[in-house]
Short mmCIF file of C-alpha atoms in Angstrom, two decimals:
data_model
loop_
_atom_site.label_atom_id
_atom_site.label_comp_id
_atom_site.label_asym_id
_atom_site.label_seq_id
_atom_site.Cartn_x
_atom_site.Cartn_y
_atom_site.Cartn_z
CA GLU A 1 -15.31 13.40 13.41
CA ALA A 2 -15.86 12.73 9.70
CA GLN A 3 -15.13 9.11 9.03
CA VAL A 4 -15.35 6.38 6.43
CA THR A 5 -15.09 3.07 8.24
CA GLN A 6 -14.25 -0.18 6.52
CA ASN A 7 -14.36 -3.65 8.03
CA PRO A 8 -12.50 -5.88 8.16
CA ARG A 9 -9.08 -4.24 7.77
CA TYR A 10 -7.44 -7.54 6.90
CA LEU A 11 -8.87 -10.82 5.70
CA ILE A 12 -7.34 -14.05 4.47
CA THR A 13 -9.84 -16.46 3.01
CA VAL A 14 -10.20 -19.21 0.44
CA THR A 15 -11.50 -19.34 -3.09
CA GLY A 16 -15.27 -19.51 -3.36
CA LYS A 17 -16.16 -18.50 0.17
CA LYS A 18 -18.53 -15.52 -0.01
CA LEU A 19 -17.40 -12.43 1.83
CA THR A 20 -18.62 -8.91 2.46
CA VAL A 21 -16.54 -5.84 3.16
CA THR A 22 -18.58 -3.20 4.92
CA CYS A 23 -18.25 0.52 4.43
CA SER A 24 -19.99 3.14 6.48
CA GLN A 25 -19.76 6.94 6.48
CA ASN A 26 -21.05 9.33 9.11
CA MET A 27 -21.21 12.47 6.95
CA ASN A 28 -24.56 11.95 5.19
CA HIS A 29 -22.76 11.91 1.84
CA GLU A 30 -24.72 10.93 -1.23
CA TYR A 31 -21.82 9.67 -3.31
CA MET A 32 -19.87 6.57 -2.34
CA SER A 33 -17.49 4.40 -4.31
CA TRP A 34 -15.23 1.36 -4.13
CA TYR A 35 -11.70 0.98 -5.52
CA ARG A 36 -9.06 -1.66 -5.62
CA GLN A 37 -5.39 -0.74 -5.54
CA ASP A 38 -2.80 -2.96 -7.15
CA PRO A 39 0.93 -2.24 -7.61
CA GLY A 40 1.65 -0.57 -10.93
CA LEU A 41 -2.04 -0.17 -11.73
CA GLY A 42 -3.03 2.60 -9.36
CA LEU A 43 -6.63 2.62 -8.18
CA ARG A 44 -9.37 1.17 -10.28
CA GLN A 45 -12.99 1.93 -9.61
CA ILE A 46 -15.19 -1.09 -8.97
CA TYR A 47 -18.62 0.43 -8.34
CA TYR A 48 -20.04 3.77 -7.37
CA SER A 49 -23.32 5.03 -6.01
CA MET A 50 -24.86 8.43 -6.54
CA ASN A 51 -27.51 7.91 -3.86
CA VAL A 52 -29.65 5.30 -2.15
CA GLU A 53 -30.64 2.54 -4.58
CA VAL A 54 -28.55 4.15 -7.35
CA THR A 55 -25.42 2.21 -8.23
CA ASP A 56 -23.35 1.83 -11.35
CA LYS A 57 -20.31 -0.03 -12.58
CA GLY A 58 -16.84 1.36 -12.58
CA ASP A 59 -13.98 -0.01 -14.64
CA VAL A 60 -13.57 -3.41 -12.95
CA PRO A 61 -16.97 -4.62 -11.66
CA GLU A 62 -16.61 -8.29 -12.63
CA GLY A 63 -16.83 -10.57 -9.62
CA TYR A 64 -18.21 -7.90 -7.30
CA LYS A 65 -21.63 -6.77 -6.16
CA VAL A 66 -22.74 -3.77 -4.16
CA SER A 67 -25.91 -2.49 -2.58
CA ARG A 68 -27.01 0.89 -1.29
CA LYS A 69 -30.07 0.46 0.88
CA GLU A 70 -29.17 3.25 3.27
CA LYS A 71 -27.25 6.41 2.62
CA ARG A 72 -24.52 5.65 5.16
CA ASN A 73 -23.66 2.08 4.08
CA PHE A 74 -22.18 0.73 0.87
CA PRO A 75 -21.03 -2.88 1.29
CA LEU A 76 -18.87 -4.66 -1.27
CA ILE A 77 -19.78 -8.30 -1.83
CA LEU A 78 -17.60 -10.99 -3.35
CA GLU A 79 -19.98 -13.87 -4.05
CA SER A 80 -17.28 -16.34 -5.09
CA PRO A 81 -13.85 -14.81 -4.46
CA SER A 82 -10.91 -15.85 -6.60
CA PRO A 83 -7.17 -15.30 -6.17
CA ASN A 84 -7.14 -12.47 -8.75
CA GLN A 85 -9.27 -10.46 -6.32
CA THR A 86 -6.43 -10.37 -3.84
CA SER A 87 -5.89 -6.66 -3.44
CA LEU A 88 -6.14 -3.58 -1.25
CA TYR A 89 -9.66 -2.16 -1.30
CA PHE A 90 -10.75 1.38 -0.48
CA CYS A 91 -14.17 2.82 0.07
CA ALA A 92 -14.71 6.55 -0.35
CA SER A 93 -17.46 9.12 -0.04
CA SER A 94 -18.08 12.64 -1.21
CA GLU A 95 -20.20 15.55 -0.04
CA THR A 96 -20.32 17.53 -3.26
CA GLY A 97 -19.63 16.41 -6.75
CA TYR A 98 -18.63 12.94 -7.66
CA GLN A 99 -15.00 12.76 -6.73
CA PRO A 100 -14.04 10.90 -3.57
CA GLN A 101 -13.04 13.22 -0.76
CA HIS A 102 -12.92 10.92 2.23
CA PHE A 103 -11.33 7.52 2.04
CA GLY A 104 -11.50 4.63 4.44
CA ASP A 105 -8.32 3.09 5.82
CA GLY A 106 -8.45 0.21 3.38
CA THR A 107 -9.12 -3.53 3.52
CA ARG A 108 -6.39 -5.91 2.54
CA LEU A 109 -7.90 -9.09 1.10
CA SER A 110 -5.95 -12.24 0.39
CA ILE A 111 -7.80 -14.97 -1.48
CA LEU A 112 -5.98 -18.31 -1.41
CA ALA B 1 -12.16 4.25 -23.79
CA GLN B 2 -10.64 7.08 -21.84
CA SER B 3 -7.31 6.59 -20.14
CA VAL B 4 -5.06 8.45 -17.74
CA SER B 5 -1.27 8.33 -18.08
CA GLN B 6 1.30 9.38 -15.54
CA HIS B 7 4.69 9.66 -17.18
CA ASN B 8 6.98 8.85 -14.30
CA HIS B 9 6.60 5.83 -12.10
CA HIS B 10 9.37 6.81 -9.71
CA VAL B 11 10.94 10.17 -8.97
CA ILE B 12 13.80 10.75 -6.54
CA LEU B 13 14.84 14.26 -5.65
CA SER B 14 16.49 16.23 -2.90
CA GLU B 15 14.83 18.56 -0.45
CA ALA B 16 14.27 22.07 -1.86
CA ALA B 17 14.23 20.79 -5.43
CA SER B 18 11.26 21.56 -7.63
CA LEU B 19 8.79 18.85 -8.51
CA GLU B 20 6.69 18.40 -11.61
CA LEU B 21 4.63 15.30 -12.26
CA GLY B 22 3.04 14.74 -15.62
CA CYS B 23 -0.53 13.59 -16.23
CA ASN B 24 -2.27 13.17 -19.57
CA TYR B 25 -5.75 11.92 -20.31
CA SER B 26 -7.39 10.77 -23.48
CA TYR B 27 -10.98 12.00 -23.20
CA GLY B 28 -11.95 14.75 -25.62
CA GLY B 29 -14.97 16.21 -23.88
CA THR B 30 -15.55 18.05 -20.62
CA VAL B 31 -13.54 16.63 -17.74
CA ASN B 32 -12.98 17.15 -14.06
CA LEU B 33 -9.38 16.61 -12.97
CA PHE B 34 -7.86 15.68 -9.64
CA TRP B 35 -4.61 14.94 -7.89
CA TYR B 36 -4.50 12.70 -4.84
CA VAL B 37 -1.64 11.87 -2.52
CA GLN B 38 -1.05 8.72 -0.51
CA TYR B 39 1.52 9.02 2.26
CA PRO B 40 3.18 5.79 3.41
CA GLY B 41 0.70 3.65 5.30
CA GLN B 42 -2.15 6.10 4.87
CA HIS B 43 -5.21 6.37 2.69
CA LEU B 44 -5.57 8.80 -0.18
CA GLN B 45 -6.10 12.49 0.33
CA LEU B 46 -7.34 14.99 -2.21
CA LEU B 47 -4.59 17.49 -3.06
CA LEU B 48 -6.44 19.63 -5.55
CA LYS B 49 -9.13 19.59 -8.19
CA TYR B 50 -10.08 21.37 -11.38
CA PHE B 51 -13.64 21.74 -12.62
CA SER B 52 -13.60 24.93 -14.66
CA GLY B 53 -12.27 28.49 -14.71
CA ASP B 54 -8.67 29.42 -14.01
CA PRO B 55 -6.54 26.58 -15.38
CA LEU B 56 -3.94 27.11 -12.65
CA VAL B 57 -5.26 25.45 -9.53
CA LYS B 58 -3.77 25.73 -6.08
CA GLY B 59 -4.14 22.94 -3.60
CA ILE B 60 -3.03 22.02 -0.13
CA LYS B 61 0.56 21.74 1.11
CA GLY B 62 1.89 24.20 -1.50
CA PHE B 63 0.96 22.11 -4.54
CA GLU B 64 -0.49 23.51 -7.73
CA ALA B 65 -1.53 22.08 -11.07
CA GLU B 66 -2.06 23.50 -14.52
CA PHE B 67 -4.74 22.33 -16.90
CA ILE B 68 -3.70 22.67 -20.54
CA LYS B 69 -6.71 21.67 -22.59
CA SER B 70 -4.87 21.59 -25.92
CA LYS B 71 -2.39 19.10 -24.52
CA PHE B 72 -4.92 17.07 -22.50
CA SER B 73 -2.60 17.55 -19.55
CA PHE B 74 -2.90 18.34 -15.86
CA ASN B 75 0.60 18.48 -14.44
CA LEU B 76 1.28 18.79 -10.73
CA ARG B 77 3.99 21.11 -9.43
CA LYS B 78 5.63 22.16 -6.21
CA PRO B 79 8.43 24.73 -6.23
CA SER B 80 10.36 23.34 -3.27
CA VAL B 81 9.75 19.88 -1.86
CA GLN B 82 10.30 18.67 1.67
CA TRP B 83 11.13 15.24 3.01
CA SER B 84 7.50 14.98 4.15
CA ASP B 85 6.37 15.09 0.52
CA THR B 86 7.59 11.53 0.09
CA ALA B 87 4.44 9.77 -1.07
CA GLU B 88 2.65 8.29 -4.04
CA TYR B 89 0.77 10.74 -6.23
CA PHE B 90 -2.22 9.85 -8.37
CA CYS B 91 -3.86 11.81 -11.13
CA ALA B 92 -7.57 11.12 -11.72
CA VAL B 93 -10.18 12.12 -14.27
CA ASN B 94 -13.89 11.97 -14.52
CA ALA B 95 -15.62 12.65 -17.79
CA GLY B 96 -18.68 14.70 -18.58
CA ASP B 97 -20.74 11.81 -19.82
CA SER B 98 -20.36 9.85 -16.60
CA TRP B 99 -19.67 12.04 -13.63
CA GLY B 100 -19.68 9.26 -11.08
CA LYS B 101 -17.01 7.27 -12.87
CA LEU B 102 -13.43 8.10 -11.94
CA GLN B 103 -10.25 6.85 -13.58
CA PHE B 104 -6.88 7.00 -11.89
CA GLY B 105 -3.42 6.98 -13.33
CA ALA B 106 -0.99 4.29 -12.22
CA GLY B 107 0.65 6.64 -9.75
CA THR B 108 4.08 8.21 -9.30
CA GLN B 109 6.18 7.26 -6.31
CA VAL B 110 8.09 10.33 -5.13
CA VAL B 111 11.01 9.98 -2.75
CA VAL B 112 12.51 13.14 -1.29
CA THR B 113 15.94 12.70 0.23
CA PRO B 114 17.18 14.94 3.05
#
């Protein structure tokens, strides 16, 4: 079954404590991307990756890092989380083109 | 910078009514256009997409959208909605100079009453 898997699904943590949200897809997709969803703002793209070792910034990359060492994994790293990064995060992948087709179930982060 | 605007934040309508959601974008060059839907408690699903060709695009679940280049618009329509169409709808655009970058509108919450 085609899947984009994010972990954890929920996380409450404190300011400054580094965290990683993992994202893995089992479809051999080249394109992967990260979004945050906030009420009234829709989804905003954080980073995207066209292929292994190829990443680029979306609209709101500040405070986030990503890496793409393998095709299937695209982790999102918050080196020093702050309360304004409290949000719902989605990872997505795509087989053809550069629009997300398969989304993960989301990760709800609360930074206190 | 390019932007995507969805005109209505909330729409309430009755079953069998027709639905039209507006979407406008600001980029002047070649664009790819998308509509996504997010049902309550679920992740986003792609409803339909436009890359080129016929400006009237048909998607899943009876939805269609029309690209009007002169108006920079990509409005979503459904002739007769059902209660199960209650969801949040997002328009999205990616521009020809940066295909990997995708911008979403703020979303329109649609509530269909029985």
